[in-house]
Amino acid sequence: VNADGSITHSILLPGDNDPADWKVQMAWAKSIGGDLLNRAELLIAYETMPDEFKPQAYWSNTKHASPGWAWCLYFGHGTQDNDGQSDQLRARAVRRLVI
């Protein structure tokens, strides 16, 4: 729920992109009309639909405070961490609708 009372719905798009660096994955998601999941969406996905993901690490769209780093979630064990943006991780995309 947003501050103005509207609700954002995240729709998981089909397809799972093979490992690539963070910038490539961000561009891939945009190319299919979506965005990478944010940190909260990844955690919700891990809790509610883990079978939609391989037991590997997935990039979020969220940069870390340290330059050149971004957040990810490891679906094998459910931990969030930050990795260097040049690391090769998987990606899923979502489309967000505000209602």
Short mmCIF file of C-alpha atoms in Angstrom, two decimals:
data_model
loop_
_atom_site.label_atom_id
_atom_site.label_comp_id
_atom_site.label_asym_id
_atom_site.label_seq_id
_atom_site.Cartn_x
_atom_site.Cartn_y
_atom_site.Cartn_z
CA VAL A 1 0.00 0.00 0.00
CA ASN A 2 1.43 3.35 -1.07
CA ALA A 3 1.44 6.50 1.08
CA ASP A 4 -1.52 7.89 -0.91
CA GLY A 5 -3.61 4.77 -0.23
CA SER A 6 -3.22 3.29 -3.71
CA ILE A 7 -2.10 -0.32 -4.01
CA THR A 8 0.72 -1.54 -6.24
CA HIS A 9 0.28 -5.06 -7.63
CA SER A 10 3.38 -6.88 -8.87
CA ILE A 11 2.75 -9.38 -11.66
CA LEU A 12 5.50 -11.94 -12.19
CA LEU A 13 6.26 -12.14 -15.90
CA PRO A 14 6.99 -15.50 -17.54
CA GLY A 15 10.58 -16.45 -18.16
CA ASP A 16 13.72 -16.76 -16.15
CA ASN A 17 16.84 -15.13 -17.56
CA ASP A 18 20.13 -17.02 -17.47
CA PRO A 19 22.92 -15.62 -15.30
CA ALA A 20 24.27 -12.22 -16.34
CA ASP A 21 25.56 -9.09 -14.65
CA TRP A 22 23.17 -6.61 -12.99
CA LYS A 23 23.11 -4.02 -15.79
CA VAL A 24 22.38 -6.69 -18.42
CA GLN A 25 19.56 -8.09 -16.27
CA MET A 26 18.07 -4.62 -15.72
CA ALA A 27 18.11 -4.05 -19.51
CA TRP A 28 16.59 -7.50 -20.14
CA ALA A 29 13.68 -6.81 -17.79
CA LYS A 30 13.06 -3.44 -19.42
CA SER A 31 13.17 -5.03 -22.89
CA ILE A 32 10.22 -7.27 -21.98
CA GLY A 33 8.21 -4.41 -20.48
CA GLY A 34 9.07 -5.06 -16.87
CA ASP A 35 11.52 -4.43 -14.07
CA LEU A 36 13.51 -6.70 -11.80
CA LEU A 37 11.82 -7.48 -8.51
CA ASN A 38 12.76 -5.18 -5.65
CA ARG A 39 14.13 -6.54 -2.37
CA ALA A 40 10.70 -6.87 -0.73
CA GLU A 41 9.17 -8.54 -3.80
CA LEU A 42 11.99 -11.11 -3.89
CA LEU A 43 11.41 -11.98 -0.25
CA ILE A 44 7.64 -12.31 -0.80
CA ALA A 45 8.29 -14.49 -3.86
CA TYR A 46 10.62 -16.71 -1.81
CA GLU A 47 7.94 -17.13 0.87
CA THR A 48 4.92 -17.61 -1.43
CA MET A 49 6.10 -19.10 -4.73
CA PRO A 50 9.59 -20.60 -4.44
CA ASP A 51 8.81 -23.17 -7.13
CA GLU A 52 8.78 -20.35 -9.72
CA PHE A 53 12.53 -19.88 -9.18
CA LYS A 54 15.59 -22.08 -9.49
CA PRO A 55 17.52 -22.63 -6.21
CA GLN A 56 20.07 -19.98 -7.24
CA ALA A 57 20.71 -16.27 -6.68
CA TYR A 58 18.49 -13.65 -8.37
CA TRP A 59 19.19 -9.96 -8.81
CA SER A 60 16.87 -7.32 -7.38
CA ASN A 61 16.50 -3.88 -8.95
CA THR A 62 17.86 -2.30 -5.76
CA LYS A 63 21.34 -0.80 -5.71
CA HIS A 64 23.37 -1.16 -2.54
CA ALA A 65 24.76 1.91 -0.78
CA SER A 66 28.25 0.86 -1.88
CA PRO A 67 28.92 1.87 -5.50
CA GLY A 68 29.00 -1.08 -7.90
CA TRP A 69 26.92 -3.35 -5.67
CA ALA A 70 23.25 -4.43 -5.75
CA TRP A 71 20.94 -6.59 -3.64
CA CYS A 72 20.03 -10.18 -4.48
CA LEU A 73 18.24 -13.13 -2.92
CA TYR A 74 19.47 -16.72 -2.86
CA PHE A 75 16.45 -18.95 -3.50
CA GLY A 76 18.39 -22.02 -2.34
CA HIS A 77 18.26 -20.84 1.28
CA GLY A 78 16.32 -17.54 1.32
CA THR A 79 19.03 -15.10 2.34
CA GLN A 80 19.38 -11.60 0.96
CA ASP A 81 22.84 -10.24 0.33
CA ASN A 82 24.63 -7.73 -1.83
CA ASP A 83 26.88 -8.76 -4.69
CA GLY A 84 29.12 -6.87 -7.06
CA GLN A 85 27.09 -5.75 -10.08
CA SER A 86 29.53 -7.58 -12.35
CA ASP A 87 28.58 -10.94 -10.77
CA GLN A 88 26.55 -13.31 -12.94
CA LEU A 89 23.15 -13.96 -11.32
CA ARG A 90 19.71 -15.02 -12.64
CA ALA A 91 16.76 -12.66 -13.04
CA ARG A 92 12.95 -12.59 -13.12
CA ALA A 93 10.88 -9.60 -14.11
CA VAL A 94 7.64 -8.09 -12.85
CA ARG A 95 5.19 -5.58 -14.20
CA ARG A 96 3.69 -3.24 -11.58
CA LEU A 97 0.14 -1.89 -11.71
CA VAL A 98 -1.09 0.81 -9.36
CA ILE A 99 -4.79 0.50 -8.57
#
